[in-house]
One Martini backbone bead per residue (centre of mass of N, CA, C, O) as a GRO file, in nm:
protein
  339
    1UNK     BB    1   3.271   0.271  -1.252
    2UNK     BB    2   3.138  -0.078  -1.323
    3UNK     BB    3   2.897  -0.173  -1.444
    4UNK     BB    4   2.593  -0.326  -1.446
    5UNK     BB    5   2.521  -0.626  -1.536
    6UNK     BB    6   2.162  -0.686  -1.636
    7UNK     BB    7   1.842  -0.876  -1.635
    8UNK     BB    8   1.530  -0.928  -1.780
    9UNK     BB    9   1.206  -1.103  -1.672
   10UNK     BB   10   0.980  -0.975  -1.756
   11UNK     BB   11   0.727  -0.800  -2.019
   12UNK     BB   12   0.513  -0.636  -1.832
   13UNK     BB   13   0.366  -0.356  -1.693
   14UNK     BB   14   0.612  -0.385  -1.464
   15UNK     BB   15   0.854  -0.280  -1.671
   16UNK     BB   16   0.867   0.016  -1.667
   17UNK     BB   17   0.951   0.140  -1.403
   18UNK     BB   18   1.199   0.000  -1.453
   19UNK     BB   19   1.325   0.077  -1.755
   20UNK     BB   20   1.348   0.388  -1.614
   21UNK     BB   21   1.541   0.317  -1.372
   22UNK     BB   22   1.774   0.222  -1.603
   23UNK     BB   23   1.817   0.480  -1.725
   24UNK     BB   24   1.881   0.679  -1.475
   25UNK     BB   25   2.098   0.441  -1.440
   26UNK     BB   26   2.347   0.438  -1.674
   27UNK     BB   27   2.617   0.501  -1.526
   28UNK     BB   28   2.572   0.191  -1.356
   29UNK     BB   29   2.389   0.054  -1.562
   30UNK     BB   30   2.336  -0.262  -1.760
   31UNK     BB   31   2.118  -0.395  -1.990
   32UNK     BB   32   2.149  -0.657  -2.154
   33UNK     BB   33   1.910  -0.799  -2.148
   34UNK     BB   34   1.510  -0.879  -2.234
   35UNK     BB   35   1.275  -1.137  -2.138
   36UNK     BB   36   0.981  -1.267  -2.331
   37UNK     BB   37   0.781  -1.505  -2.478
   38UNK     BB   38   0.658  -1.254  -2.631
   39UNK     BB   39   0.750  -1.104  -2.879
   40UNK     BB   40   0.587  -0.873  -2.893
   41UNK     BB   41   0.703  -0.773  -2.609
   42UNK     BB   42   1.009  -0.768  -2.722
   43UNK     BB   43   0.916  -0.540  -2.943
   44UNK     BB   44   0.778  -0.325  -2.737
   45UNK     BB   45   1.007  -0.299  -2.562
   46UNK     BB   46   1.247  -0.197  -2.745
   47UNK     BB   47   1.126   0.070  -2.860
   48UNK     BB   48   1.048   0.219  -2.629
   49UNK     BB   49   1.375   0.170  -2.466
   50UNK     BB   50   1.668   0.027  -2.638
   51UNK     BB   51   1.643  -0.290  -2.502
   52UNK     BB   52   1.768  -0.561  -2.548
   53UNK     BB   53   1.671  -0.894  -2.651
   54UNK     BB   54   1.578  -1.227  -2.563
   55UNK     BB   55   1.501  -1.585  -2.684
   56UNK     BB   56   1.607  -1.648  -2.402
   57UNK     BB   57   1.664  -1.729  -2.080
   58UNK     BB   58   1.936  -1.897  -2.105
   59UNK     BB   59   2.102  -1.659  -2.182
   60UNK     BB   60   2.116  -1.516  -1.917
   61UNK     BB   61   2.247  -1.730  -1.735
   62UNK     BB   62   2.465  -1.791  -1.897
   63UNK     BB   63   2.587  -1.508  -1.880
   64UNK     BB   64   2.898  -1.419  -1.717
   65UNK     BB   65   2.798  -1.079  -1.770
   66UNK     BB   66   2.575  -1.149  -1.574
   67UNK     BB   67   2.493  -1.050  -1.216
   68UNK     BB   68   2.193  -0.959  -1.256
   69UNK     BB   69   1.827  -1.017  -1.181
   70UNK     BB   70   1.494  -0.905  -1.276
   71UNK     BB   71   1.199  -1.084  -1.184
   72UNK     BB   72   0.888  -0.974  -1.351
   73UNK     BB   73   0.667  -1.221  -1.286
   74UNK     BB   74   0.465  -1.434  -1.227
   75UNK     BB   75   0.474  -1.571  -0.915
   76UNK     BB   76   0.458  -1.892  -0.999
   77UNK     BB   77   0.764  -1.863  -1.069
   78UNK     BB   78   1.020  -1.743  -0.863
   79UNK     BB   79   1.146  -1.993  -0.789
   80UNK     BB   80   1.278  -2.111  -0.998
   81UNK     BB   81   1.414  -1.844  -1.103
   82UNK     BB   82   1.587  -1.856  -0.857
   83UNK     BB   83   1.712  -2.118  -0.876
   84UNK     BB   84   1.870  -2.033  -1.147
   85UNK     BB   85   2.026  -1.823  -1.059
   86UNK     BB   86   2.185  -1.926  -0.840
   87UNK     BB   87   2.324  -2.143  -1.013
   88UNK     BB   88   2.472  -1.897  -1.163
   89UNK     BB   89   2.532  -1.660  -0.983
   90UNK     BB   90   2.307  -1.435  -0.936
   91UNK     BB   91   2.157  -1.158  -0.857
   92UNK     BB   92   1.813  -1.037  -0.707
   93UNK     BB   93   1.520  -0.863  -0.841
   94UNK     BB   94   1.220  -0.888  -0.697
   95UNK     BB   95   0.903  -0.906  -0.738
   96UNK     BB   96   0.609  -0.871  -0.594
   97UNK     BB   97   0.602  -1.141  -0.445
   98UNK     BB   98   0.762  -1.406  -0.369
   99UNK     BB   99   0.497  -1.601  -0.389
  100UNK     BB  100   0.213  -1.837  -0.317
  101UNK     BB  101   0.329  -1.960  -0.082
  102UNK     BB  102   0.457  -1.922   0.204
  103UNK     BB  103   0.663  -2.187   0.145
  104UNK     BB  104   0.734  -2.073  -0.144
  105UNK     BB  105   0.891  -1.849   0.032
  106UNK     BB  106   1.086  -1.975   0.203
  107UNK     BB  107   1.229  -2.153  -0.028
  108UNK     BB  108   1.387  -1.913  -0.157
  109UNK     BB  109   1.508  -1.741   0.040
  110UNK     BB  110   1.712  -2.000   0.076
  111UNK     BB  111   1.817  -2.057  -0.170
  112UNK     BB  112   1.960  -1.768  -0.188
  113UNK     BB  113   2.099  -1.824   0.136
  114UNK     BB  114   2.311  -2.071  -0.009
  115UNK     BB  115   2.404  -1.910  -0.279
  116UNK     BB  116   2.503  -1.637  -0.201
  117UNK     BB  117   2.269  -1.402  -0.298
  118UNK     BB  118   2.151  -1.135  -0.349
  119UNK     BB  119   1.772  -1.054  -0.225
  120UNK     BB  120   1.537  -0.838  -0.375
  121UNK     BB  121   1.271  -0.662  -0.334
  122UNK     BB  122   0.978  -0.514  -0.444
  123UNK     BB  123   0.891  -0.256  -0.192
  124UNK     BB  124   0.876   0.089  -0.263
  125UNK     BB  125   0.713   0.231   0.039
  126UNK     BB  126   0.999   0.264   0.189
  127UNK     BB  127   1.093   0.524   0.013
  128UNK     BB  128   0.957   0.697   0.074
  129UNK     BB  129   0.965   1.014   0.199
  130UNK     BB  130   0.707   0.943   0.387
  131UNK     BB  131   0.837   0.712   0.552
  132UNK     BB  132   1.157   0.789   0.592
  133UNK     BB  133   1.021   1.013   0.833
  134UNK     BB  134   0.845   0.822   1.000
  135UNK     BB  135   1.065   0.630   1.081
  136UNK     BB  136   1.248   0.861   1.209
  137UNK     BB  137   1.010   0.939   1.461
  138UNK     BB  138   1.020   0.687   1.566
  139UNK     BB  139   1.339   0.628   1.629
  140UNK     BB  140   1.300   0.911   1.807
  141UNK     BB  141   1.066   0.899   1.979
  142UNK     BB  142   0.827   1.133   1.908
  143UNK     BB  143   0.555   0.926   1.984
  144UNK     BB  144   0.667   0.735   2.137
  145UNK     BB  145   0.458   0.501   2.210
  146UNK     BB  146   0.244   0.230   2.070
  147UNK     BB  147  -0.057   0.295   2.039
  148UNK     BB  148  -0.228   0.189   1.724
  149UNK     BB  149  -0.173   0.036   1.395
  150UNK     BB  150  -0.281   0.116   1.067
  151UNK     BB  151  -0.455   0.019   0.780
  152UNK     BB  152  -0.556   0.144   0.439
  153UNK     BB  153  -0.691  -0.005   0.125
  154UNK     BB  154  -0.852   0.186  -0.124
  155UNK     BB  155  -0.933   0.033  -0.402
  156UNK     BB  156  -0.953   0.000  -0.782
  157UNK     BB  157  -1.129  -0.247  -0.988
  158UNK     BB  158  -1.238  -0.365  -1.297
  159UNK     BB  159  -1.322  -0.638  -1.377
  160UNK     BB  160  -1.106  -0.634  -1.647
  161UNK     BB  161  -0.893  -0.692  -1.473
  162UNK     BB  162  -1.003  -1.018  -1.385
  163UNK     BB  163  -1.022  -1.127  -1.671
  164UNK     BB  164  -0.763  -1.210  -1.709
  165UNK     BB  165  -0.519  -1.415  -1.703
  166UNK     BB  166  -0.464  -1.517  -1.389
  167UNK     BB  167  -0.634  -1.282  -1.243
  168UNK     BB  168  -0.700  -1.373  -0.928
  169UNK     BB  169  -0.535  -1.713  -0.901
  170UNK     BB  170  -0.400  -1.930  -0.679
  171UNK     BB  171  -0.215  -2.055  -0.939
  172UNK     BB  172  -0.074  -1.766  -0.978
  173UNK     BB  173  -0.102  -1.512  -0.738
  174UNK     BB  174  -0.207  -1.660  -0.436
  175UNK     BB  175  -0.448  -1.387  -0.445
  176UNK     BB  176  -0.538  -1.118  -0.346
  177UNK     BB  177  -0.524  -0.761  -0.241
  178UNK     BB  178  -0.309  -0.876  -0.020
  179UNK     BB  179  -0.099  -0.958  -0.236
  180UNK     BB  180  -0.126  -0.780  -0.466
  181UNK     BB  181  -0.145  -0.476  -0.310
  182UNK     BB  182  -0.172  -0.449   0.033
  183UNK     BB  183   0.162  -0.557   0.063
  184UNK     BB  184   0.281  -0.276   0.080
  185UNK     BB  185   0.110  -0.152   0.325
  186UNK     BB  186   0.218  -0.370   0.495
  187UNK     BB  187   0.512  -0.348   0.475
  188UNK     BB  188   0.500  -0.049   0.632
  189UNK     BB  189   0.411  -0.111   0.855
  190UNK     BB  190   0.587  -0.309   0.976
  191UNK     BB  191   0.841  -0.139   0.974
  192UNK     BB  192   0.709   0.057   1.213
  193UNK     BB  193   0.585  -0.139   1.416
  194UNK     BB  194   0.561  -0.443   1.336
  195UNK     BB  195   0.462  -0.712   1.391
  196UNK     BB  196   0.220  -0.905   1.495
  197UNK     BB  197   0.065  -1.140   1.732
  198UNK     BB  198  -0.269  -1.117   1.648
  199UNK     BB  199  -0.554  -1.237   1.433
  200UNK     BB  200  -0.860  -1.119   1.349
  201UNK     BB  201  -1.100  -1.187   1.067
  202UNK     BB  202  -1.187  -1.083   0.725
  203UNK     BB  203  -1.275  -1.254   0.407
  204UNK     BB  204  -1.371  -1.160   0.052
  205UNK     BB  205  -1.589  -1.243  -0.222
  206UNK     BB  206  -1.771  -0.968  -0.385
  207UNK     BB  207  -2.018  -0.856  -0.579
  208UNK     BB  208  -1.816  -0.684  -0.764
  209UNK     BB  209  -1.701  -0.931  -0.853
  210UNK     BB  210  -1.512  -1.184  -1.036
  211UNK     BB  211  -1.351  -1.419  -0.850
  212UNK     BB  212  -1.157  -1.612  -0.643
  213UNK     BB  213  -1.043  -1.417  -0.463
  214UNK     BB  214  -0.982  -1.174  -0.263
  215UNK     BB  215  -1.151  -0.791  -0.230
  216UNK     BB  216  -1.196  -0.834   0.109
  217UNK     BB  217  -1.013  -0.703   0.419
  218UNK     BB  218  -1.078  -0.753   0.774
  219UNK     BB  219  -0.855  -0.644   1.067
  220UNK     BB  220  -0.742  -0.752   1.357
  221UNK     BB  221  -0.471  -0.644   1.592
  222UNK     BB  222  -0.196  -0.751   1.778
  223UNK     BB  223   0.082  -0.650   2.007
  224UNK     BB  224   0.277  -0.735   2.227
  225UNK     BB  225   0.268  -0.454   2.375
  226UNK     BB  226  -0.047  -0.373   2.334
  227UNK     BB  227  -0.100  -0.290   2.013
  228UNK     BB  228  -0.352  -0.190   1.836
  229UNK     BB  229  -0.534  -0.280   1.499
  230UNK     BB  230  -0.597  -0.226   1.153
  231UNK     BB  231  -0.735  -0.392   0.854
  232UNK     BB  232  -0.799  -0.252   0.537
  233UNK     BB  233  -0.831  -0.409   0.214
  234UNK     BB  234  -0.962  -0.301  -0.132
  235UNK     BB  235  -1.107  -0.326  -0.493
  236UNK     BB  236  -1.418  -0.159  -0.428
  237UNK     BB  237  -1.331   0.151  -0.412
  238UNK     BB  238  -1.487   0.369  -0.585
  239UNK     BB  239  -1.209   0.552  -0.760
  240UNK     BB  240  -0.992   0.507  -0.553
  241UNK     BB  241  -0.760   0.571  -0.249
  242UNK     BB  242  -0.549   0.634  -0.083
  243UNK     BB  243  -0.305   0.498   0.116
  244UNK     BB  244  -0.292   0.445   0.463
  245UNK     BB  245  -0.153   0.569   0.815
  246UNK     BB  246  -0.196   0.518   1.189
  247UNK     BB  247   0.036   0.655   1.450
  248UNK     BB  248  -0.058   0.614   1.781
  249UNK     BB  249   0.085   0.767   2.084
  250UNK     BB  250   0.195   0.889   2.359
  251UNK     BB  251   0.274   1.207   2.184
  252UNK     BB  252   0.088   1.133   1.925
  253UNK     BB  253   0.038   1.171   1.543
  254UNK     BB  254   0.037   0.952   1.247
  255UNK     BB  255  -0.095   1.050   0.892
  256UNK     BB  256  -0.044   0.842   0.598
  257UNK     BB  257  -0.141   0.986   0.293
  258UNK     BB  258  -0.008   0.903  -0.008
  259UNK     BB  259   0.207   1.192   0.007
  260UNK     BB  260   0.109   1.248   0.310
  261UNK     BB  261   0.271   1.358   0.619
  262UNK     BB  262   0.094   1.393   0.942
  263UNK     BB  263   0.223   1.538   1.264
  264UNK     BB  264   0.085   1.538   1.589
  265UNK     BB  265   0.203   1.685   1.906
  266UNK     BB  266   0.142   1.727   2.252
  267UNK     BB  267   0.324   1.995   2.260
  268UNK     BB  268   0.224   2.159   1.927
  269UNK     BB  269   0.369   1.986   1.702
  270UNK     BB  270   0.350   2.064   1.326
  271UNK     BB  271   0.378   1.789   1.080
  272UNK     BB  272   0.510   1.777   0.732
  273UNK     BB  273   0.517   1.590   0.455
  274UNK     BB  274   0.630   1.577   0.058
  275UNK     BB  275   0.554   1.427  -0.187
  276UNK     BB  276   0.593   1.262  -0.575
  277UNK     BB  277   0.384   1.072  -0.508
  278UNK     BB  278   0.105   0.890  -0.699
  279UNK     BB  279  -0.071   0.610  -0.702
  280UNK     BB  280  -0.307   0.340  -0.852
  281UNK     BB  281  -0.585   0.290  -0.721
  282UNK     BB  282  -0.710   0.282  -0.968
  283UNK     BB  283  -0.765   0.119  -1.288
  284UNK     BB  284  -0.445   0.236  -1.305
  285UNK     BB  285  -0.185   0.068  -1.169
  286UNK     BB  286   0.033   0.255  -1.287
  287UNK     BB  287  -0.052   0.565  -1.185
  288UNK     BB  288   0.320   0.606  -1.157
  289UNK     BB  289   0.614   0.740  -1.037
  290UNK     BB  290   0.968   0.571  -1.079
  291UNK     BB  291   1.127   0.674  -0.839
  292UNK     BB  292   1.112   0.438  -0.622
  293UNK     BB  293   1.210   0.241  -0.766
  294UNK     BB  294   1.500   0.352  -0.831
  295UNK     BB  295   1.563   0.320  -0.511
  296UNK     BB  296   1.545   0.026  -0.523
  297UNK     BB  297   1.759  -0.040  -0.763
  298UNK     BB  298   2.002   0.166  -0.602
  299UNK     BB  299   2.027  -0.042  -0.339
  300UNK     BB  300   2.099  -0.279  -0.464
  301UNK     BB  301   2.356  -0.226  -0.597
  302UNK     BB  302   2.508  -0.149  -0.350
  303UNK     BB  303   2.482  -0.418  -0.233
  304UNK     BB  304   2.653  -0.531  -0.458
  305UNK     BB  305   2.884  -0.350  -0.430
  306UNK     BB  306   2.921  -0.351  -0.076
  307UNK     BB  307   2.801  -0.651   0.034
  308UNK     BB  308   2.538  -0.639   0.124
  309UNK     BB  309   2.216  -0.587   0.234
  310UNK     BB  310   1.907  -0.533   0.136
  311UNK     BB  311   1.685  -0.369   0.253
  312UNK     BB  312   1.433  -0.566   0.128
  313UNK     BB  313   1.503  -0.855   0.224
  314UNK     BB  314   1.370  -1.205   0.212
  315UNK     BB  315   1.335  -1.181   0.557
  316UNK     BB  316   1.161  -0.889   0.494
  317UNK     BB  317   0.918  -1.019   0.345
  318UNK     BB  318   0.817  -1.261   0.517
  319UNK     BB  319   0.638  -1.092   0.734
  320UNK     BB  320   0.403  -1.000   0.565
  321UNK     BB  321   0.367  -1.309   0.442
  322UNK     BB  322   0.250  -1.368   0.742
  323UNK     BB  323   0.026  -1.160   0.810
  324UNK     BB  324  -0.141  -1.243   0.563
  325UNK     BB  325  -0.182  -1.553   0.638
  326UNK     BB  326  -0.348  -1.476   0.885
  327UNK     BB  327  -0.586  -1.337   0.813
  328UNK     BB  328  -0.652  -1.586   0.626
  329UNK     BB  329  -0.651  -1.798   0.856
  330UNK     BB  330  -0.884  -1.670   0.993
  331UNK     BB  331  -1.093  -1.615   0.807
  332UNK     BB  332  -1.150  -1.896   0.755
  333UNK     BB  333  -1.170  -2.023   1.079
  334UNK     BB  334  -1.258  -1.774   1.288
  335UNK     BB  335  -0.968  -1.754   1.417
  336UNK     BB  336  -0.702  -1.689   1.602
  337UNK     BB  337  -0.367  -1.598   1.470
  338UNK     BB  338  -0.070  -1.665   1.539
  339UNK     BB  339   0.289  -1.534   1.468
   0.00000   0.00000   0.00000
């Protein structure tokens, strides 16, 4: 079968673990160049992992043996970049979040569903063993109906993350712990029981931080169904803590938490299941293996491969990103939210 040829754009920390799965498919893909406006990051991107780097973004996207671009740079640049991306005719892998305001993610993804180019997602939480494990269970009827769906993410970053330039500003970033990590951890509840149907919330910038955006928010959903369920994620957790998962259903009890999946069904039986990643929680965001990233990699290609649409494509992004934008208008108005 014959490589994809892919350009990568933004050679920040999140480029390692991409670098690595790009490494692991070589089989099947092959990195045509990347770029970052920073010599310096494309000298040491180079070094590391024997990339071709190109000094012109505009290079890869003349270049028409170039497939698809994977855009790993700041929030608020997305738009554009996926805006010159789609006249290119390249299909995108972008990481998360969409963009820095609902509005312009949602104008992001029109632009890719317009110009017929697939648009895959970096929320990689959705690829764990014990996710697809845990979809399953759900899938299968296992837990019954579902009366309580929640997550908590108690993550530590200190003050020096928060120091870098444009870190945690919503002229970059466009938030804070909910749209830059907490992202992963609601894009996967909502994917196993559904968006909520209203938000009534809080959320602050603690003590513990200097920052503009939220370090802490806590939130009361309610699901259509009538299954209610909490949101607690924090950047002050310090050691910091896996995130977990909690779906109570009707005939049992499913709770993810980390690399483990533990659940207790009425019946008597109790299921186990164990992941071979985790991490990030701590000072160290990146201290995790790219396995995940490769099977979001994986998927994109078949994507592009076989014409169909990404597991995570730019539709199934936008879910979380309304879910985020009603806590925090919740939590700003003091009323509740619908979605």
């Amino acid at each position: 079968m014959e490589k994809t040829r892919i350009g990568m754009i933004g050679l920040g920390m999140a480029a390692a673990p991409h670098a690595k799965s790009l490494l692991d498919l070589k089989d099947r893909v092959e990195l045509a160049a990347a770029f970052s406006p920073t010599p310096d990051r494309r000298s040491a991107f180079s070094e590391s992992y024997g990339f071709k780097t190109c000094d012109s973004v505009d290079a890869i996207f003349r270049d028409p043996s170039i497939a698809a671009v994977m855009i790993l740079t700041p929030p608020n640049t997305h738009l554009d970049l996926v805006r010159q991306a789609a006249e290119a005719g390249k299909h995108v892998l972008l990481e998360k979040p969409l963009e820095i305001t609902p509005d312009r993610a949602e104008a992001l993804v029109d632009v890719a569903a317009r110009a017929g180019i697939k648009l895959g997602i970096v929320l990689q939480h959705r690829f764990c063993t014990v996710s697809v494990e845990l979809a399953k269970l759900i899938g299968e009827g296992r837990l019954g109906e579902i009366v309580s769906a929640s997550a908590r993410l108690h993550n530590w970053r200190p003050q020096s993350y928060y120091d870098q330039p444009g870190r945690g500003m919503r002229a970059r970033d466009g938030g804070g712990v909910l749209l830059t990590q907490a992202i992963h951890t609601l894009d996967l509840l909502v994917s196993l029981a559904g968006l909520p149907e209203e938000v009534k919330a809080y959320a602050t910038t603690s003590r513990v931080h200097r920052m503009e955006t939220e370090d802490l928010a806590m939130a009361a959903i309610r699901f259509s169904s009538g299954a209610i369920g909490t949101v607690s994620a924090t950047t002050c957790a310090y050691p910091g803590y896996p995130d977990e998962i909690d779906i109570i259903g009707t005939r049992g009890m499913a709770r993810l938490g980390g690399q483990r999946l533990a659940v207790s069904l009425h019946d008597g039986a109790e299921l186990s299941f164990e992941d071979e990643a985790a991490g990030g929680a701590g000072a160290d965001p990146m201290a995790f293996p790219h396995c995940h990233h490769r099977a979001v990699l994986a998927d994109f290609l078949d994507a592009v491969d076989g014409d169909r649409e990404p597991r995570v494509n730019g539709r199934e992004a936008l879910k979380v990103h309304r879910l985020i934008a009603a806590v925090l208008g919740a939590a700003e108005s003091g009323m509740p939210q619908r979605l």
